[in-house]
Tab-separated table of C-alpha atoms and ligand atoms in Angstrom:
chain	number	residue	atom	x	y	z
A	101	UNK	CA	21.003	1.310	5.174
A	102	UNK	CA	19.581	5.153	4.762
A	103	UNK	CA	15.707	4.899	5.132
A	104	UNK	CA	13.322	2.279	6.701
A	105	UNK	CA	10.161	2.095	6.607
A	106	UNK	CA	6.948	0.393	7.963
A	107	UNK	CA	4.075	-0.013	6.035
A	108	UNK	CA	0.653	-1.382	7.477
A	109	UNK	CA	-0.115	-2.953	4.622
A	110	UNK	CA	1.087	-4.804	1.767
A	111	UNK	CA	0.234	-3.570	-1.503
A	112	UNK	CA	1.128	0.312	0.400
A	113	UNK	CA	4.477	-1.276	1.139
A	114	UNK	CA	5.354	-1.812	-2.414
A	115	UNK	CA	3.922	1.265	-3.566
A	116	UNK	CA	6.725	3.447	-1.411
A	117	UNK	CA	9.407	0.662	-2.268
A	118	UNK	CA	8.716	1.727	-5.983
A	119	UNK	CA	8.243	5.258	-5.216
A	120	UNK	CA	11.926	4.854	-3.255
A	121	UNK	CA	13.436	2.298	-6.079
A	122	UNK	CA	12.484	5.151	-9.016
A	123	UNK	CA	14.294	7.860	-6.852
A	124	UNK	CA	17.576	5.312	-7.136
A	125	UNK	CA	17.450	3.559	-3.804
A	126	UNK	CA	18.071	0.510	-4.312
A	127	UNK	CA	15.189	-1.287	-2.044
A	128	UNK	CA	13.989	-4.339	-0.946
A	129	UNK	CA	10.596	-5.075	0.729
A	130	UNK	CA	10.291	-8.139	3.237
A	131	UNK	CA	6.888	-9.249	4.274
A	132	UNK	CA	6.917	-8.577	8.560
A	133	UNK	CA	10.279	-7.922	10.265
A	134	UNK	CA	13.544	-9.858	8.259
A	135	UNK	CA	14.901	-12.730	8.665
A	136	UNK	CA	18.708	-11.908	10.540
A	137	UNK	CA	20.175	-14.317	7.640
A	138	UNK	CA	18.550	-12.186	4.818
A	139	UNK	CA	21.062	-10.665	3.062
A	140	UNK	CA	20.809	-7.025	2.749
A	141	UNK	CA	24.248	-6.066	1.862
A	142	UNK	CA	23.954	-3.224	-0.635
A	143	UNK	CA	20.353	-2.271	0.284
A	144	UNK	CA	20.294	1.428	0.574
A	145	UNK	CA	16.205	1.495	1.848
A	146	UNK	CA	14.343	-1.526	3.258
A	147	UNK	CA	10.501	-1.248	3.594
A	148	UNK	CA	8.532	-3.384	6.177
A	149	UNK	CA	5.407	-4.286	4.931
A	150	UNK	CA	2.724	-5.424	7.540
A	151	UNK	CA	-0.695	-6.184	7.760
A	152	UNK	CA	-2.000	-3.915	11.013
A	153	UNK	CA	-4.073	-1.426	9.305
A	154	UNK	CA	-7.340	-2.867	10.255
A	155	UNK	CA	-6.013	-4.948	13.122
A	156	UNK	CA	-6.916	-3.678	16.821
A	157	UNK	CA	-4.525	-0.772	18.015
A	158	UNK	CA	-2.422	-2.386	20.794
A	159	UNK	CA	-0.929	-5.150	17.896
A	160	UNK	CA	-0.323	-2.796	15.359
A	161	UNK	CA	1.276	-0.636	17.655
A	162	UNK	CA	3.405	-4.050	19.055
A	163	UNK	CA	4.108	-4.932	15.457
A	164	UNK	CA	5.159	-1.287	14.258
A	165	UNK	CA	7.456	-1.053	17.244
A	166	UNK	CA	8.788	-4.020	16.768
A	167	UNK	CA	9.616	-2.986	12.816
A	168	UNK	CA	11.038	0.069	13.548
A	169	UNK	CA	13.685	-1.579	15.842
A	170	UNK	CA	14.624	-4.170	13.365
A	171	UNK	CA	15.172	-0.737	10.977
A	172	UNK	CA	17.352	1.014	14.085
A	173	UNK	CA	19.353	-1.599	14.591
A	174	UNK	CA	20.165	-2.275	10.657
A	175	UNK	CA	21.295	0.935	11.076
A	176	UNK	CA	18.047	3.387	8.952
A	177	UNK	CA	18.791	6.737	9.603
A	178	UNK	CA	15.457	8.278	9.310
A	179	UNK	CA	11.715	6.032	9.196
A	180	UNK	CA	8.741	6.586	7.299
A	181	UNK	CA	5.429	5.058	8.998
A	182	UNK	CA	3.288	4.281	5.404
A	183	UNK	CA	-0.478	4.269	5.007
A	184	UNK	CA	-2.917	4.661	2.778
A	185	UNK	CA	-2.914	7.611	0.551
A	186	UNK	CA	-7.010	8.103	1.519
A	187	UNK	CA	-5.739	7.645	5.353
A	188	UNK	CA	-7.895	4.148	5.639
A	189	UNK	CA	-7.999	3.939	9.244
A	190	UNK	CA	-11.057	3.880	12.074
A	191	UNK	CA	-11.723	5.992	15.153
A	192	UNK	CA	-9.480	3.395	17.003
A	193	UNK	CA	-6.696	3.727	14.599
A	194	UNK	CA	-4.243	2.638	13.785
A	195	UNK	CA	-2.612	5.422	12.317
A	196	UNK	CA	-2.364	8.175	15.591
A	197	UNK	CA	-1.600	5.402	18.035
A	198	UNK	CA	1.314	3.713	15.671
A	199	UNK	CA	2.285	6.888	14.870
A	200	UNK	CA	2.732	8.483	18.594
A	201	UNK	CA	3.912	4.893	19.523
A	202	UNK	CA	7.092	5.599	17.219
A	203	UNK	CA	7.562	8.918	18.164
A	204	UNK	CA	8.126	7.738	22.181
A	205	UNK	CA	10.681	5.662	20.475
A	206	UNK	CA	12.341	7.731	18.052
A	207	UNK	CA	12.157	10.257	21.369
A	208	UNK	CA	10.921	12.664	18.854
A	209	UNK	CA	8.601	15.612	19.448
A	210	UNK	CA	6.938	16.204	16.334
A	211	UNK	CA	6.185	14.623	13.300
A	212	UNK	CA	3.957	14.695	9.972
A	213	UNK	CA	0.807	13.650	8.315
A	214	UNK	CA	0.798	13.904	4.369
A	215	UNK	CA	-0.789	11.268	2.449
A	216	UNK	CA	-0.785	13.234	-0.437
A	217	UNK	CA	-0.198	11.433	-3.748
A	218	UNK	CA	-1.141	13.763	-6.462
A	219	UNK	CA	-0.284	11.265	-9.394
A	220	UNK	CA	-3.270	9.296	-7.922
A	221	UNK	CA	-4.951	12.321	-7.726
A	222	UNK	CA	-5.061	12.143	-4.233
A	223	UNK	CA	-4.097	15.758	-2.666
A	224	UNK	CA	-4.389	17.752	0.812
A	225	UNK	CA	-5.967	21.111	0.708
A	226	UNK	CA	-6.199	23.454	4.026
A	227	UNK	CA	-6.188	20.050	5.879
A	228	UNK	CA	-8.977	18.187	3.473
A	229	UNK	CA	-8.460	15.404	1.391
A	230	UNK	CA	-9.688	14.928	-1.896
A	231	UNK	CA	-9.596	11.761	-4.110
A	232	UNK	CA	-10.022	13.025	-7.488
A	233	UNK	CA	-12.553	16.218	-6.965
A	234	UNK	CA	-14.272	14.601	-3.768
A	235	UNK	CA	-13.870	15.335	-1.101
A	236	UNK	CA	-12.254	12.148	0.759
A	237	UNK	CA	-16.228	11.584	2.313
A	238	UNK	CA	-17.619	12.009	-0.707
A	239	UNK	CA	-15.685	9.890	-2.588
A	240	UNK	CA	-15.958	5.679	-2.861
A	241	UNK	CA	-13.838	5.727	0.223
A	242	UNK	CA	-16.933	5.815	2.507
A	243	UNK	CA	-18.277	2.658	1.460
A	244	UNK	CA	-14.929	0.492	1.747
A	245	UNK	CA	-15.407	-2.760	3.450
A	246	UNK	CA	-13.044	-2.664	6.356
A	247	UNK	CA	-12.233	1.197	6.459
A	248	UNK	CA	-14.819	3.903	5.556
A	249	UNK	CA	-14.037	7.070	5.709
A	250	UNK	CA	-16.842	9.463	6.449
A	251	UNK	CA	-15.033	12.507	7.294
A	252	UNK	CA	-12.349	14.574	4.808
A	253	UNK	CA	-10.579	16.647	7.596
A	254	UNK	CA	-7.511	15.178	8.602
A	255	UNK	CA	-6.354	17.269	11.463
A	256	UNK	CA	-9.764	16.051	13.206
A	257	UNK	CA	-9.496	12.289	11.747
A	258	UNK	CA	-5.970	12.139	13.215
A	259	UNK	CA	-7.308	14.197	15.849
A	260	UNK	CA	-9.759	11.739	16.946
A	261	UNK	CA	-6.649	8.774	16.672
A	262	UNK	CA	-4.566	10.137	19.709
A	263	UNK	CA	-4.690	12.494	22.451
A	264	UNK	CA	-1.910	14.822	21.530
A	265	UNK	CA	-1.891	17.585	19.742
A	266	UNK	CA	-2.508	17.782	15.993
A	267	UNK	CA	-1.958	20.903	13.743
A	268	UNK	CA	-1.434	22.098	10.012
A	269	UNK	CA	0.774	23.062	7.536
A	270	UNK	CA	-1.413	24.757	5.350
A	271	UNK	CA	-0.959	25.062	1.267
A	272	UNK	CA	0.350	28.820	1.835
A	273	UNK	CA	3.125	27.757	3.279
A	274	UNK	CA	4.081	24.593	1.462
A	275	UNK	CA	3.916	26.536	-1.678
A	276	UNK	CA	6.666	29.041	0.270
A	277	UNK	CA	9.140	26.244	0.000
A	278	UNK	CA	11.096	23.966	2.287
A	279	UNK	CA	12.600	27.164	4.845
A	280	UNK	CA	9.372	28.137	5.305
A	281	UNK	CA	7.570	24.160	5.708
A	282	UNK	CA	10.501	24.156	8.170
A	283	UNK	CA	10.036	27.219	10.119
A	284	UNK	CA	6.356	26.092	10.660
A	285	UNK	CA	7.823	22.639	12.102
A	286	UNK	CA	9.410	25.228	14.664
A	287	UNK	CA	6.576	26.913	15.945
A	288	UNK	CA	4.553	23.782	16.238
A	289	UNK	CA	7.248	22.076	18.315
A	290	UNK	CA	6.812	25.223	20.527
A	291	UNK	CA	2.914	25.240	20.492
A	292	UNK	CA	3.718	21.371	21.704
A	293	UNK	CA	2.198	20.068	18.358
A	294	UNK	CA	2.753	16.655	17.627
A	295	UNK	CA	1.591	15.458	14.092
A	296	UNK	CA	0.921	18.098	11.494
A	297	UNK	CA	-0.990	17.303	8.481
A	298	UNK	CA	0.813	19.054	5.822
A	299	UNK	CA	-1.300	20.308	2.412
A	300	UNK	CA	0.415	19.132	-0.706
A	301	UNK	CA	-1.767	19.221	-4.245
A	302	UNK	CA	1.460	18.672	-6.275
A	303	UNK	CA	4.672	16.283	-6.748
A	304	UNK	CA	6.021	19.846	-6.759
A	305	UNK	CA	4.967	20.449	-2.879
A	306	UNK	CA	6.075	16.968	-2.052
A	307	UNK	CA	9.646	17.621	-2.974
A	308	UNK	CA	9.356	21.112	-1.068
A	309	UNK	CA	7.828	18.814	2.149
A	310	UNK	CA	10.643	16.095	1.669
A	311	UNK	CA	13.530	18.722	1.698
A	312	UNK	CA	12.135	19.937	4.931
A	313	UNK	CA	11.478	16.699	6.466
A	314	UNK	CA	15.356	16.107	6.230
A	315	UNK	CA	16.391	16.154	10.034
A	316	UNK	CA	12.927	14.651	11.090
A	317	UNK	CA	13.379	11.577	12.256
A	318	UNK	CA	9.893	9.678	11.754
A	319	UNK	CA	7.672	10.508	8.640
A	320	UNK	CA	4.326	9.598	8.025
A	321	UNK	CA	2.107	9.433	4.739
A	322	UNK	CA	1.900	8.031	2.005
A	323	UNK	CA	4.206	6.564	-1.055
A	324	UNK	CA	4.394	10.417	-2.193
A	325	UNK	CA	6.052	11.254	0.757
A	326	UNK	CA	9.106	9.587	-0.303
A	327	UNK	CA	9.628	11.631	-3.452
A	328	UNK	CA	12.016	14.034	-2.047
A	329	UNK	CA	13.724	11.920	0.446
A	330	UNK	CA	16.678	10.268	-2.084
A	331	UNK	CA	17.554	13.595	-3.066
A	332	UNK	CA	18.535	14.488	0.611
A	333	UNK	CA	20.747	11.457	1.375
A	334	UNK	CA	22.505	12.454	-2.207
A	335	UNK	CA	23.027	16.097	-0.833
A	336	UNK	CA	24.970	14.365	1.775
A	337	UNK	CA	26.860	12.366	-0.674
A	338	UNK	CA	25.261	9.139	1.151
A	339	UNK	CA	23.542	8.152	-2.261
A	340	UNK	CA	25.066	7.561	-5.680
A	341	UNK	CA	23.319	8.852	-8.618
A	342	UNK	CA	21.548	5.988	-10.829
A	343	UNK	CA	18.280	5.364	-12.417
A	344	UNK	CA	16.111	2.510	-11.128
A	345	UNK	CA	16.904	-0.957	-10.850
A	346	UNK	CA	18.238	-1.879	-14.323
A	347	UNK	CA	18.817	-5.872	-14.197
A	348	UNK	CA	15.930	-6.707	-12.578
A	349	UNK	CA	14.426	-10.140	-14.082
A	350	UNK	CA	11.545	-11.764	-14.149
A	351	UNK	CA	10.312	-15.765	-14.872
A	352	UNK	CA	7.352	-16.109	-16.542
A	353	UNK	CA	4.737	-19.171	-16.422
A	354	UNK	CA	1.676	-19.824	-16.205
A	355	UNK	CA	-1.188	-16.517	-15.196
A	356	UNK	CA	-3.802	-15.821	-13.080
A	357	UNK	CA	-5.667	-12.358	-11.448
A	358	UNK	CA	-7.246	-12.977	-7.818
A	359	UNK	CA	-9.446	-10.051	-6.826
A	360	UNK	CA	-10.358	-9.554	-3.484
A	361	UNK	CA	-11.105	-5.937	-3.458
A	362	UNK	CA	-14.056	-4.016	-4.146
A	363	UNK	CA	-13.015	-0.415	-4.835
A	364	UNK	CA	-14.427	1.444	-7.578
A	365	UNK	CA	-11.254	1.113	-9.683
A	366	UNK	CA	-10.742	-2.518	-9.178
A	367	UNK	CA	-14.881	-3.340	-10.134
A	368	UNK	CA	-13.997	-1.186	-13.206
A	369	UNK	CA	-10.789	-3.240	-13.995
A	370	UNK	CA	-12.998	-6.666	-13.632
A	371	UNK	CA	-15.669	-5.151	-15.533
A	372	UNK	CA	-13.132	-4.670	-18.794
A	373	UNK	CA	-11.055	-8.028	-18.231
A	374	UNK	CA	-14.557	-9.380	-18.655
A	375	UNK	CA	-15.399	-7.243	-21.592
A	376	UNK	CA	-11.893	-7.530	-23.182
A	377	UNK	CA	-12.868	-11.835	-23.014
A	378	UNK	CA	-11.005	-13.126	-19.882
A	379	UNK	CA	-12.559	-15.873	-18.438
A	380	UNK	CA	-13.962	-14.763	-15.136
A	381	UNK	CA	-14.896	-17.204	-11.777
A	382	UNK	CA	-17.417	-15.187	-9.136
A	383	UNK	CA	-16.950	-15.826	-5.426
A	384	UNK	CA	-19.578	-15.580	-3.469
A	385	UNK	CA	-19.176	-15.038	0.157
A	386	UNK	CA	-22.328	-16.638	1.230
A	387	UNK	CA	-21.559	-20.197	-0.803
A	388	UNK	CA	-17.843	-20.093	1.383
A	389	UNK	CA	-19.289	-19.818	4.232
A	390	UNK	CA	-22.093	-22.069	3.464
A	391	UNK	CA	-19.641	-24.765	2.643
A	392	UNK	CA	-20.878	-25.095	-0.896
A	393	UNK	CA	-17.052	-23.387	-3.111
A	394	UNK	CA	-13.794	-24.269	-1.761
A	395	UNK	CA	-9.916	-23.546	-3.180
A	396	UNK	CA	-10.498	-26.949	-5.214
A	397	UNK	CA	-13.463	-26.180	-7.356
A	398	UNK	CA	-11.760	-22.900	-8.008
A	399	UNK	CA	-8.396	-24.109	-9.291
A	400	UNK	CA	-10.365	-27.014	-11.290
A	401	UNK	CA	-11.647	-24.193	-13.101
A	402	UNK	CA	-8.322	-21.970	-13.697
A	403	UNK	CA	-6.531	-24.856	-14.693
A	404	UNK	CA	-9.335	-25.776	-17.400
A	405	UNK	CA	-8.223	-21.749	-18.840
A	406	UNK	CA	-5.850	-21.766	-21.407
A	407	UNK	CA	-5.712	-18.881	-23.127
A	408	UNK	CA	-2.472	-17.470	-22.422
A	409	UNK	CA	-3.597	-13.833	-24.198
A	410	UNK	CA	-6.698	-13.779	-21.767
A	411	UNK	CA	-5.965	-14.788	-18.591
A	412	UNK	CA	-8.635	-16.102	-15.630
A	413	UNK	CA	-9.667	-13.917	-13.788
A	414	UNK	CA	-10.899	-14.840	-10.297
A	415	UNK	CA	-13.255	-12.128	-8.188
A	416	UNK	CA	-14.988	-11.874	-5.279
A	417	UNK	CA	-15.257	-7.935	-5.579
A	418	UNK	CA	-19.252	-6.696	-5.353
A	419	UNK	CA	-20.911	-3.152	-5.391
A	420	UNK	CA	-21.280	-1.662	-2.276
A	421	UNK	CA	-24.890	-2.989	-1.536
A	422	UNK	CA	-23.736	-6.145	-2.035
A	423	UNK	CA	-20.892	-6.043	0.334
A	424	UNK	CA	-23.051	-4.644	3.180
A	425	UNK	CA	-26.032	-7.622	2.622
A	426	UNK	CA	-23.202	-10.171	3.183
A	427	UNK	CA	-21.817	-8.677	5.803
A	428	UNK	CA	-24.926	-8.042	7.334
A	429	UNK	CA	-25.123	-12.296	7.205
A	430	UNK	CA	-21.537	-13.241	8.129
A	431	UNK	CA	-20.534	-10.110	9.431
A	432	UNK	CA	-17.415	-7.649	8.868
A	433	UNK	CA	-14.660	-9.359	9.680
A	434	UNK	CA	-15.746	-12.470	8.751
A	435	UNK	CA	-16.789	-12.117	5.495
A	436	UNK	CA	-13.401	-10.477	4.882
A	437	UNK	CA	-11.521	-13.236	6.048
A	438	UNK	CA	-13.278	-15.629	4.258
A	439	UNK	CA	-12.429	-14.506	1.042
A	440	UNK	CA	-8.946	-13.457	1.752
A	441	UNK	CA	-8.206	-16.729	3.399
A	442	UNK	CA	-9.498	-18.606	0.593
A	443	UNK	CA	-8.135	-16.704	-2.521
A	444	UNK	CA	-4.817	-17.375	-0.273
A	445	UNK	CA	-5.009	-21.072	-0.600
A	446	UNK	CA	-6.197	-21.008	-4.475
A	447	UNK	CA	-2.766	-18.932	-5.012
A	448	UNK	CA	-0.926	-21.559	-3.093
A	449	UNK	CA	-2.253	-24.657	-4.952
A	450	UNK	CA	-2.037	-22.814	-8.578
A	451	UNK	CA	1.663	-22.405	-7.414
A	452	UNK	CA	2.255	-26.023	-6.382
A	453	UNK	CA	1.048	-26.843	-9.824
A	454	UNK	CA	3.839	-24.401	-11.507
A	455	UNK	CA	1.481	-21.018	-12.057
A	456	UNK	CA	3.869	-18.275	-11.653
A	457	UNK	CA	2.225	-15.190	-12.941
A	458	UNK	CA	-0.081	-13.820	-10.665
A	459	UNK	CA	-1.654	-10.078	-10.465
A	460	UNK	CA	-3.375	-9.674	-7.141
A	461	UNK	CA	-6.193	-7.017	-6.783
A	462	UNK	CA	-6.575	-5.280	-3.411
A	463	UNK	CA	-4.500	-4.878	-0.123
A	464	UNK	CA	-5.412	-7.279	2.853
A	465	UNK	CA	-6.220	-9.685	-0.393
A	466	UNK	CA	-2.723	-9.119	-1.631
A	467	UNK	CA	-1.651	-9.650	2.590
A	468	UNK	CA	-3.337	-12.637	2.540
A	469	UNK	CA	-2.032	-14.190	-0.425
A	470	UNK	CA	1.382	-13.057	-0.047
A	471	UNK	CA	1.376	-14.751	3.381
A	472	UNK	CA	0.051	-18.069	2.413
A	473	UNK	CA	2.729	-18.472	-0.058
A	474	UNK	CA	5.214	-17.762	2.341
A	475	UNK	CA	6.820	-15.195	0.261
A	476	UNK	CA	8.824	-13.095	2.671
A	477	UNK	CA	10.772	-10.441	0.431
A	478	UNK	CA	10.260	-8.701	-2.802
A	479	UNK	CA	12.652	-7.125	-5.201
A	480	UNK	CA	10.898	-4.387	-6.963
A	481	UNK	CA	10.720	-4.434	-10.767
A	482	UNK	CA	9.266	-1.739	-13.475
A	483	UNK	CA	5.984	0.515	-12.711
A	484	UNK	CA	2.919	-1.194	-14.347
A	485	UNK	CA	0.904	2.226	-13.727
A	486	UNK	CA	1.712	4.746	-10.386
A	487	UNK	CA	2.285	2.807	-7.428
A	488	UNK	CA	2.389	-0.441	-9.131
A	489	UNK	CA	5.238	-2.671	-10.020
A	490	UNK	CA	5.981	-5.507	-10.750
A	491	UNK	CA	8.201	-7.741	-8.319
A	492	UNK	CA	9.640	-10.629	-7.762
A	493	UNK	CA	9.723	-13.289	-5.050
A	494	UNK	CA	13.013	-13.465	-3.194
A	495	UNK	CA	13.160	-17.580	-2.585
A	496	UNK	CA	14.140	-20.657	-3.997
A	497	UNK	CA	11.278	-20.564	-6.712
A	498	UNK	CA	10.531	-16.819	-7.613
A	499	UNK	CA	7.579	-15.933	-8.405
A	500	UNK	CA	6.219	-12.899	-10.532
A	501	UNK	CA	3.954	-11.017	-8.166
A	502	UNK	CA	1.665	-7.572	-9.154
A	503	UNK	CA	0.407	-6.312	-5.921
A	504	UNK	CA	-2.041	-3.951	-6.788
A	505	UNK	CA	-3.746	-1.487	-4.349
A	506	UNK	CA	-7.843	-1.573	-4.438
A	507	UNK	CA	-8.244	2.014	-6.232
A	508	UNK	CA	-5.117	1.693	-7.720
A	509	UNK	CA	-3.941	1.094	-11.995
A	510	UNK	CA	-6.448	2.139	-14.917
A	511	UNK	CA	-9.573	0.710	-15.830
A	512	UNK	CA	-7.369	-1.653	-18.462
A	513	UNK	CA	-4.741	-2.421	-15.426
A	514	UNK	CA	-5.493	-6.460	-15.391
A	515	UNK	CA	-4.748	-6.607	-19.203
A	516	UNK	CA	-1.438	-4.296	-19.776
A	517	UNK	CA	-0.071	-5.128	-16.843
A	518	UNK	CA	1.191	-8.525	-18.753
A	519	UNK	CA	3.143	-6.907	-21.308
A	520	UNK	CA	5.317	-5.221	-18.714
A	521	UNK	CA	6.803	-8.310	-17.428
A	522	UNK	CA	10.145	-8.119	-18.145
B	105	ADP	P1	-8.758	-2.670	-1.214
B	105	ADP	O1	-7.316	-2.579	-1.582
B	105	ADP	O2	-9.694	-2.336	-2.333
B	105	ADP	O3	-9.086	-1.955	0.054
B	105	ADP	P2	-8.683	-5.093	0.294
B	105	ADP	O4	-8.292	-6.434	-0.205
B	105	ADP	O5	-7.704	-4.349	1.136
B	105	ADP	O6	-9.065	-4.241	-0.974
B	105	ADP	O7	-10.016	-5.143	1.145
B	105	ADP	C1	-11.173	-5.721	0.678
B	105	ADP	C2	-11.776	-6.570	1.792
B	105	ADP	O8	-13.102	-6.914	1.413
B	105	ADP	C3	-11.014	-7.874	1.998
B	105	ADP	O9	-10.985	-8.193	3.372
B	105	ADP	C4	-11.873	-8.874	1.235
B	105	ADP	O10	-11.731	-10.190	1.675
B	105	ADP	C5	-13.246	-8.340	1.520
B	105	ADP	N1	-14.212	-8.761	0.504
B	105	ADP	C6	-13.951	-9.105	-0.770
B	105	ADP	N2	-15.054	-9.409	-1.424
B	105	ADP	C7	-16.065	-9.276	-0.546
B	105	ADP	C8	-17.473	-9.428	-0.645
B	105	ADP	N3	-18.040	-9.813	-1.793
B	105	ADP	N4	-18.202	-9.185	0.469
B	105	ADP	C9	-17.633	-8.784	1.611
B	105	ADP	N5	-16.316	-8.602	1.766
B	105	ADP	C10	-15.531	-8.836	0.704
């Protein structure tokens, strides 16, 4: 094992493992820390995937802790804490107290901040993040359900996260190379820096950043992060050359698409199943919680589906006024849980019933659902669109799972995405 990593959430998780299995580690992804009898002989990167990026600081920082041990002891030689590429975290966290959390462990001094992931369009500029050309404030990040972020400077988001000291690599000197992204690690263990957001507009910069990153023992960003990082376990002759995972199969069966998110992207990809003819089911929040739709009247109504060319589609994702009127009646959390808990038990029933084919829109959704099937590792398949495979369920009857991040895939994701099943 060369590279671990823990992800705080699940669709993130199987972003990097893609962005890690495309650089020719060959990677698995287990759902929380393994199993001791999985086998992982062979497994050159192993990415944790949790669910603590909206859970309260102290447990995220218990589970995190507890990941990166598991990754110690199977021997990683270097650990990348993964989160959102639009930093979704809240005053509380969890991203500065996980992330100072591993560097006591690690016994680290310093380490970095770059969610950049330009093919996303999601870059860091003089410390500011942009999604697209917003700014990451102005963008449809400040209305997300669970995380909005209101505020597009990362040195004083992360600042506000922990009470060490937080600094920046500005573009400048990323776009001087790796000695010079280096030499500024120097000075800002000597200024007693801690986490430095590092500016990165390009895949370009990220390979720069991940040849400098080399002796570092903790990383933190996003899936772009990992670009550069194969290349410096093959410069050590640790890592064979080879392109992606080439006998990766898939079984196909019966489909379905559960949306639980309501980013912009993922409204726009219901909006053209919808167009494009897929049979769509609404949830509503308020008739869950009002005892009036449960997991039963929703499968009734997938199963009655049968066009195999336009699969159902099942959606509880609503425009940002919507989302804060029912949250307003059920609250926050609640409402969140509601939704997630119940498009988890529709995804276990269509399975009992043989379903096997399922695209999953949005990341506590995709948590959620992962978790109530029990599915506790993934092998990662071909890239539907950036960030996006597809993968398969590691257990006695696989499953084809597409995990797709809220903002994530183009507008015509839940349609394509079929056709690259192997
Ligand atoms: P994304 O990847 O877009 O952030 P997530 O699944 O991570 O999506 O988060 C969306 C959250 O919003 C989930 O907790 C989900 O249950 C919740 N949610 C979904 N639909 C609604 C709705 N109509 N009203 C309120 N909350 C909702």
């Amino acid at each position: 094992m060369l590279l671990g990593a823990v992800a705080d959430d699940l669709t993130g998780a199987t972003d990097l493992a893609l962005t890690l299995a495309r650089g020719g580690m060959r990677t698995v992804q287990v759902m929380g820390t393994p199993a001791p009898d999985l086998d992982l002989s062979g497994v050159d990167a192993l990415v944790i995937a949790l669910k603590s990026r909206t859970i309260p600081a102290p447990a995220a920082v218990a589970q995190s802790l507890a990941a990166a041990r598991a990754l110690e002891a199977l021997g990683a030689r270097q650990i990348i804490f993964k989160y959102c590429s639009t930093f979704d975290s809240t005053p509380d966290g969890n991203i500065g107290p996980v992330a100072d959390a591993l560097l006591d462990l690690l016994q680290t001094p310093l380490t970095i901040a770059c969610p950049a992931f330009p093919t996303n369009k999601r870059t860091i500029y003089q410390g500011h993040l942009f999604v697209g050309d917003l700014l990451l404030s102005d963008s449809p990040m400040k209305d997300h359900p669970l995380t909005p972020m209101r505020d597009a400077n990362l040195v004083r988001v992360l600042g506000a996260q922990t009470k060490r000291k937080v600094g920046l690599v500005p573009y400048q000197i990323v776009a001087a190379g790796a000695d010079a992204i280096k030499s500024a690690f120097e000075r800002a263990t000597g200024d007693g820096i801690s986490h430095l957001v590092v500016d990165a507009i390009s895949d370009a910069d990220l390979h720069a950043i991940g040849a400098a990153v080399s002796d570092l023992p903790l990383i933190t960003g996003g899936s772009g992060i990992a670009l550069g990082l194969p290349e410096n376990f093959r410069r050590q002759g640790l890592l064979a050359q080879r392109q992606g995972d080439t006998d990766f199969r898939a079984p196909h069966g019966r489909r379905v698409i559960l949306a639980g998110s309501c980013s912009a992207m993922t409204r726009q990809q219901v909006a053209a199943a919808q167009a494009a003819g897929c049979p769509s089911f609404r949830i509503d929040p308020l008739a869950i919680a009002a005892g009036k739709l449960s997991a039963a009247d929703i499968v009734n109504w997938v199963v009655g589906q049968n066009n195999v060319d336009k699969p159902p589609l099942v959606y509880s994702s609503a425009d940002p006024a919507e989302v804060e009127a029912i949250q307003g009646q059920l609250g926050r959390t609640e409402a969140g849980e509601s939704v997630e808990h119940l498009l988890g038990e529709v995804a276990v029933r269509l399975r009992d019933i043989g379903f096997i084919e399922f695209l999953i829109a949005g990341g506590e959704t995709s948590g959620a659902v992962v978790g109530a099937l029990g599915v506790a590792a993934l092998r990662i398949g071909p890239e539907i669109d950036p960030g996006v495979p597809w993968t398969v369920s590691l257990c006695k009857q696989p499953l084809a799972l597409a995990l797709k991040s809220g903002n994530f895939g183009a507008v015509d994701f839940f349609l394509k995405a079929w056709g690259k099943l192997p």
